[in-house]
Amino acid sequence: MEHEPCASEAAPAAAALFAWGANSYGQLGLGHKEDVLLPQQLNDFCKPECIRRITGGGGHSAVVTDGGGLFVCGLNKDGQLGLGHTEDVLYFTACRSLLDCPIQQVACGWDFTIILTESGQVLSCGSNSFGQLGVPHGPRRCTVPQAIELLSEKVVCIAAGLRHALAATASGIVFQWGTGLASSGRRLCPGQTLPPFLTAKEPSRVTGLENSKATCVLAGSDHSASLTDAGELYVWGSNKHGQLASLAAFLPMPQKIEAHCFQNEKVTSVWSGWTHLVAQTETGKVFTWGRADYGQLGRKLESHEDWKLQNQDPSHPCSGPQKSMPSSLHCLTGAAEPGACISFEDRVCIKEQQTEEELGRIKRLNVVVSFLDNLLHFSEPQI
């Protein structure tokens, strides 16, 4: 039976936008560079209820509105804000060069930014020292978003890591560029020839995914992941903290995390932090794995998960942890509230208050996982 509101019930409070945490470059958009320990409300630059996405990089932040507008602030020494200059910006500021180009998604790397338009075109700006802009013969940095011409097919999802980036096309093909993973690959797997997509400075198709259709791509500092339309999760790159749920220290090619790790359920959503991952399955179960020393996984660790990579078998240069598998959370407070979007990036938090009855209905997970693990410590969830 549908609930009928009565006159005595309080109306839901309006959405509000808050920011807190590290602020050395003005990345909180509060107009100063002082760190903020308690959430402070942001006003003026747009209506909070109109915000579609929030993300952050090494020292810069970006907000995409429902209308496709892009607002940026923070560190800008390499032009990663796309504003045509290299001065830090203390308030969320509209990227005016894109006013006539509605934005669908933004992915912030350490010192660069990847932008996806609503038409499926990919743009980039910021540092290009490792080919992370996808323009191999371009300048060392770019202060105005430029198109990545080699991505000619419509793109539906983008991701950015420390020094690499990814894109998934409408047909389910995954491309990667930027040499950020190559150094780890050479060090951890000596003597092996790395696939071209790990060393490319322009979009290169990720091999090993030919029999799957990607719907989403993700990136951590030194790893990549892809979710398929069949609910399968593939991972590759560094496994230093067990974030790939593999025995190898480095995976040069995509490897599927087997379904039994998710209790034989399809994965419907995935988020990647700096060195950990969070996945939600078709029945709403939430699984976490990877680095946990700051409470990133939101649960108590089993004894077999507390491993260190230095214990790997020296006779096998690509061997790694004995076991680091996804484990489910028994509860997830806040992140599972309908109408709530919580940022673990120490950047911003939008929260639309609900009645107690509404908070009791866990309908879906709506959470933004941290780009940097140690900015906001998410410890054991409690109700």
XYZ file of C-alpha atoms in Angstrom:
383
model
C 0.000 0.000 0.000
C 1.451 3.368 -1.002
C 2.161 5.726 1.858
C -0.035 8.829 1.917
C 1.666 11.862 3.484
C -0.318 13.688 6.145
C -0.283 17.341 7.073
C 1.538 16.700 10.352
C 4.602 15.234 8.635
C 7.561 17.535 8.214
C 8.600 18.255 4.644
C 12.054 16.966 3.642
C 14.796 19.535 4.109
C 16.333 21.088 1.021
C 19.536 19.600 -0.334
C 22.740 21.197 0.912
C 26.370 21.021 -0.174
C 29.186 20.653 2.365
C 32.978 20.416 2.156
C 35.709 19.440 4.614
C 39.212 17.961 4.868
C 42.566 18.796 3.299
C 42.487 22.152 1.548
C 46.088 23.095 0.750
C 45.166 24.317 -2.731
C 41.631 25.573 -2.152
C 40.139 22.324 -3.450
C 37.178 22.579 -1.077
C 35.932 25.668 -2.882
C 35.496 27.649 0.341
C 37.614 30.635 -0.695
C 40.714 29.849 1.402
C 43.507 27.265 1.775
C 43.052 26.273 5.414
C 42.241 22.639 6.242
C 38.660 22.155 7.438
C 37.906 19.654 10.213
C 34.122 20.014 10.270
C 31.750 20.168 7.284
C 31.151 23.680 5.999
C 28.306 24.536 3.673
C 29.036 25.825 0.186
C 26.680 28.305 -1.403
C 26.161 30.417 -4.493
C 27.925 28.624 -7.356
C 24.928 26.390 -8.157
C 21.863 24.887 -6.523
C 22.892 21.723 -4.599
C 19.877 19.788 -5.852
C 21.113 20.354 -9.408
C 24.453 18.595 -8.868
C 24.885 15.396 -10.883
C 28.462 14.363 -10.066
C 31.286 15.294 -7.698
C 34.879 14.157 -8.051
C 38.411 15.124 -7.049
C 42.038 14.633 -8.036
C 45.373 15.125 -6.321
C 44.517 18.690 -5.349
C 41.588 19.768 -7.503
C 37.837 19.195 -7.492
C 35.102 19.163 -10.117
C 31.313 19.319 -10.058
C 28.975 18.495 -12.946
C 25.439 19.896 -12.823
C 22.239 18.401 -14.195
C 22.402 20.915 -17.022
C 25.855 19.707 -18.060
C 27.776 22.592 -16.536
C 31.297 22.021 -15.196
C 32.618 23.836 -12.108
C 36.217 23.405 -10.904
C 38.529 24.642 -8.150
C 41.832 23.892 -6.429
C 45.349 23.145 -7.650
C 45.947 24.344 -11.201
C 49.711 24.464 -11.745
C 49.431 22.255 -14.837
C 46.173 23.718 -16.088
C 44.142 20.764 -14.820
C 41.148 23.028 -14.184
C 40.850 23.789 -17.891
C 40.418 27.520 -17.317
C 43.171 28.699 -19.663
C 45.641 29.651 -16.902
C 47.735 28.007 -14.166
C 46.669 29.930 -11.055
C 45.026 28.047 -8.186
C 41.290 28.731 -7.831
C 39.676 28.975 -4.388
C 36.014 28.946 -5.412
C 34.115 26.593 -7.697
C 34.341 28.333 -11.057
C 32.558 27.583 -14.324
C 34.736 26.190 -17.114
C 33.660 28.796 -19.660
C 35.317 27.167 -22.647
C 32.759 24.358 -22.275
C 29.620 26.442 -21.705
C 28.213 25.387 -25.080
C 29.270 21.763 -24.599
C 27.155 19.912 -21.987
C 29.254 17.606 -19.799
C 28.232 14.082 -18.796
C 31.147 12.981 -16.581
C 34.524 14.183 -15.296
C 37.431 12.040 -14.060
C 40.221 13.766 -12.134
C 43.693 12.244 -12.157
C 46.567 13.349 -9.971
C 47.385 16.436 -12.031
C 45.109 16.132 -15.053
C 41.424 15.968 -15.917
C 39.465 13.836 -18.389
C 36.070 15.168 -19.507
C 33.222 13.292 -21.216
C 30.623 15.338 -23.080
C 26.985 14.349 -23.428
C 27.647 13.627 -27.099
C 30.279 11.019 -26.165
C 33.407 13.025 -26.992
C 36.404 12.923 -24.625
C 38.473 16.002 -23.741
C 41.557 16.367 -21.546
C 43.621 19.060 -19.833
C 46.450 19.344 -17.313
C 49.785 17.545 -17.175
C 50.811 15.355 -20.095
C 54.183 14.262 -18.695
C 53.199 10.583 -18.878
C 50.898 10.750 -21.883
C 47.848 10.872 -19.633
C 46.080 13.410 -21.869
C 45.940 10.938 -24.745
C 47.664 13.378 -27.098
C 51.124 11.861 -27.641
C 52.680 14.714 -29.597
C 51.056 17.507 -27.644
C 52.676 19.881 -25.131
C 53.802 18.842 -21.641
C 50.641 20.434 -20.301
C 47.398 21.871 -21.617
C 45.370 24.586 -19.868
C 42.260 24.359 -22.075
C 40.337 21.098 -22.646
C 41.263 19.538 -25.974
C 39.628 16.648 -27.793
C 41.262 13.222 -27.830
C 40.851 12.697 -31.554
C 41.813 9.015 -31.577
C 38.672 8.169 -29.603
C 36.412 8.419 -32.624
C 33.628 6.133 -31.347
C 31.099 7.439 -28.836
C 32.376 7.003 -25.269
C 30.013 6.191 -22.389
C 32.357 6.098 -19.374
C 35.789 7.455 -18.391
C 38.210 6.998 -15.483
C 41.516 8.509 -14.356
C 44.259 7.207 -12.079
C 47.557 8.624 -10.921
C 49.110 8.809 -14.389
C 46.771 6.842 -16.643
C 43.221 7.062 -17.962
C 40.553 4.827 -19.483
C 37.456 5.043 -21.640
C 34.667 2.597 -22.498
C 32.861 3.037 -25.805
C 29.209 2.481 -26.650
C 30.108 -0.846 -28.249
C 31.851 -2.012 -25.055
C 35.500 -1.580 -26.074
C 37.962 -0.375 -23.411
C 40.841 1.978 -24.196
C 43.706 2.955 -21.896
C 46.466 5.543 -22.198
C 49.187 7.069 -20.022
C 52.280 5.189 -18.869
C 51.469 5.208 -15.156
C 51.206 1.417 -14.831
C 54.264 0.600 -16.932
C 56.925 1.257 -14.287
C 55.214 -1.022 -11.761
C 54.787 -3.683 -14.428
C 58.449 -3.659 -15.402
C 59.575 -3.767 -11.779
C 57.213 -6.497 -10.599
C 57.303 -8.672 -13.720
C 60.884 -8.451 -15.038
C 61.512 -10.193 -18.317
C 57.890 -10.031 -19.404
C 56.800 -7.983 -22.407
C 54.070 -5.603 -21.345
C 51.016 -5.234 -23.592
C 50.942 -2.016 -25.668
C 48.078 -0.430 -23.735
C 50.257 -0.191 -20.606
C 52.908 1.889 -22.370
C 50.758 3.922 -24.784
C 50.557 7.721 -24.713
C 47.460 7.661 -26.878
C 44.280 5.575 -26.556
C 45.163 1.903 -27.009
C 42.644 -0.924 -26.915
C 42.893 -3.073 -23.799
C 43.463 -6.625 -24.965
C 41.995 -9.585 -23.131
C 38.462 -8.186 -23.063
C 37.451 -9.165 -26.591
C 34.725 -11.562 -25.437
C 33.027 -9.081 -23.124
C 31.190 -5.774 -23.417
C 32.302 -3.118 -20.961
C 29.725 -0.765 -19.499
C 31.963 0.961 -16.965
C 35.683 1.568 -16.389
C 37.475 2.484 -13.170
C 40.972 3.467 -12.091
C 42.928 3.552 -8.867
C 46.373 5.018 -8.428
C 48.052 2.099 -10.172
C 45.285 -0.273 -11.251
C 42.356 -0.439 -13.661
C 39.013 -2.228 -13.724
C 36.134 -2.839 -16.097
C 32.558 -3.940 -15.421
C 30.736 -5.810 -18.192
C 27.088 -6.008 -19.203
C 27.089 -9.591 -17.899
C 27.931 -8.397 -14.383
C 31.548 -9.555 -14.512
C 34.430 -7.531 -13.086
C 37.875 -7.520 -14.717
C 40.966 -5.997 -13.079
C 44.596 -5.358 -14.027
C 47.647 -3.415 -12.890
C 49.249 -3.248 -9.458
C 48.062 -5.581 -6.710
C 50.216 -4.125 -3.955
C 47.356 -4.013 -1.467
C 45.330 -6.951 -2.749
C 42.958 -4.694 -4.653
C 42.932 -7.113 -7.610
C 41.981 -10.148 -5.493
C 44.771 -12.107 -7.150
C 47.873 -14.104 -6.228
C 49.998 -11.943 -8.547
C 51.773 -8.763 -7.508
C 50.967 -7.251 -10.912
C 48.471 -8.252 -13.593
C 49.590 -7.034 -17.030
C 46.369 -8.318 -18.617
C 42.740 -8.133 -17.451
C 41.724 -10.943 -15.120
C 38.150 -11.696 -14.085
C 37.317 -11.834 -10.399
C 35.351 -15.065 -10.181
C 31.651 -14.959 -9.355
C 32.054 -17.009 -6.174
C 33.873 -14.024 -4.664
C 30.541 -12.204 -4.890
C 28.473 -15.163 -3.658
C 27.746 -16.082 -7.291
C 25.832 -12.869 -7.910
C 26.250 -10.438 -10.775
C 28.037 -7.188 -10.011
C 25.911 -4.163 -10.873
C 28.033 -1.265 -9.602
C 31.711 -0.778 -8.770
C 33.717 2.072 -7.268
C 37.499 2.320 -7.011
C 39.487 4.159 -4.396
C 43.200 4.824 -4.525
C 44.067 1.233 -3.548
C 40.762 -0.458 -2.712
C 37.487 -1.341 -4.415
C 33.811 -1.498 -3.511
C 31.241 -3.533 -5.458
C 27.488 -3.932 -5.225
C 25.688 -7.018 -6.526
C 22.260 -7.515 -8.050
C 20.617 -8.148 -4.666
C 22.214 -5.109 -3.054
C 25.085 -6.840 -1.255
C 28.178 -4.661 -0.853
C 31.702 -6.142 -1.052
C 34.984 -4.410 -0.225
C 38.624 -5.440 -0.671
C 42.119 -3.985 -0.959
C 44.012 -1.641 1.315
C 42.502 -1.338 4.775
C 44.960 0.379 7.120
C 42.818 3.526 7.279
C 39.519 1.690 7.639
C 38.732 2.038 3.929
C 36.925 -1.300 3.773
C 34.348 -0.445 6.408
C 34.643 -3.797 8.164
C 36.861 -5.817 10.476
C 39.475 -7.819 8.623
C 39.774 -11.568 8.757
C 43.225 -12.841 9.728
C 43.990 -14.122 6.220
C 43.431 -10.650 4.764
C 46.107 -8.943 6.829
C 49.021 -9.567 4.484
C 52.089 -7.688 3.327
C 53.524 -7.939 -0.158
C 57.065 -8.427 1.127
C 56.017 -11.959 2.100
C 55.690 -12.962 -1.543
C 57.583 -15.937 -2.895
C 60.932 -14.573 -4.191
C 61.168 -17.446 -6.674
C 58.128 -16.072 -8.502
C 58.594 -12.379 -9.376
C 54.885 -11.954 -10.037
C 53.643 -13.757 -6.965
C 51.831 -11.803 -4.321
C 49.489 -12.065 -1.349
C 48.223 -15.398 -0.167
C 44.655 -14.182 -0.215
C 42.766 -10.915 -0.502
C 39.235 -11.551 -1.625
C 36.106 -9.386 -1.641
C 34.146 -9.651 1.602
C 30.655 -8.368 2.232
C 29.595 -5.622 4.599
C 26.904 -6.490 7.119
C 25.657 -2.925 7.076
C 26.412 0.301 5.320
C 25.099 3.373 7.066
C 24.647 6.593 5.161
C 25.885 5.321 1.821
C 22.796 3.165 1.406
C 20.324 5.879 2.296
C 17.999 6.752 -0.559
C 18.538 10.274 -1.731
C 21.990 10.557 -0.191
C 25.316 10.928 -1.930
C 28.355 10.762 0.328
C 31.821 11.613 -0.892
C 34.757 9.754 0.657
C 37.162 12.139 -1.076
C 37.181 14.795 1.683
C 35.782 17.074 -0.952
C 32.054 17.576 -0.695
C 28.920 15.894 0.580
C 25.344 16.270 -0.630
C 22.718 14.928 1.729
C 18.984 15.176 1.304
C 17.317 14.526 4.638
C 14.643 11.843 4.784
C 12.052 10.690 7.283
C 12.959 7.774 9.563
C 10.674 5.496 7.563
C 12.426 6.415 4.317
C 15.845 5.837 5.839
C 14.740 2.319 6.749
C 14.289 1.383 3.109
C 17.637 0.516 1.613
C 16.852 0.759 -2.074
C 20.238 1.227 -3.651
C 23.820 2.182 -3.001
C 24.625 5.729 -4.031
C 28.150 6.404 -2.984
C 31.223 8.064 -4.366
C 34.371 6.199 -3.347
C 37.525 8.102 -2.557
C 40.114 9.013 -5.129
C 42.623 9.269 -2.271
C 42.274 6.641 0.440
C 43.592 8.569 3.395
C 41.577 11.748 3.098
C 38.518 10.542 4.963
C 38.766 7.447 7.100
C 35.690 5.222 6.706
C 35.829 2.740 9.563
C 33.488 -0.027 10.725
C 29.945 1.041 9.750
C 27.470 1.342 12.578
C 23.745 1.914 12.608
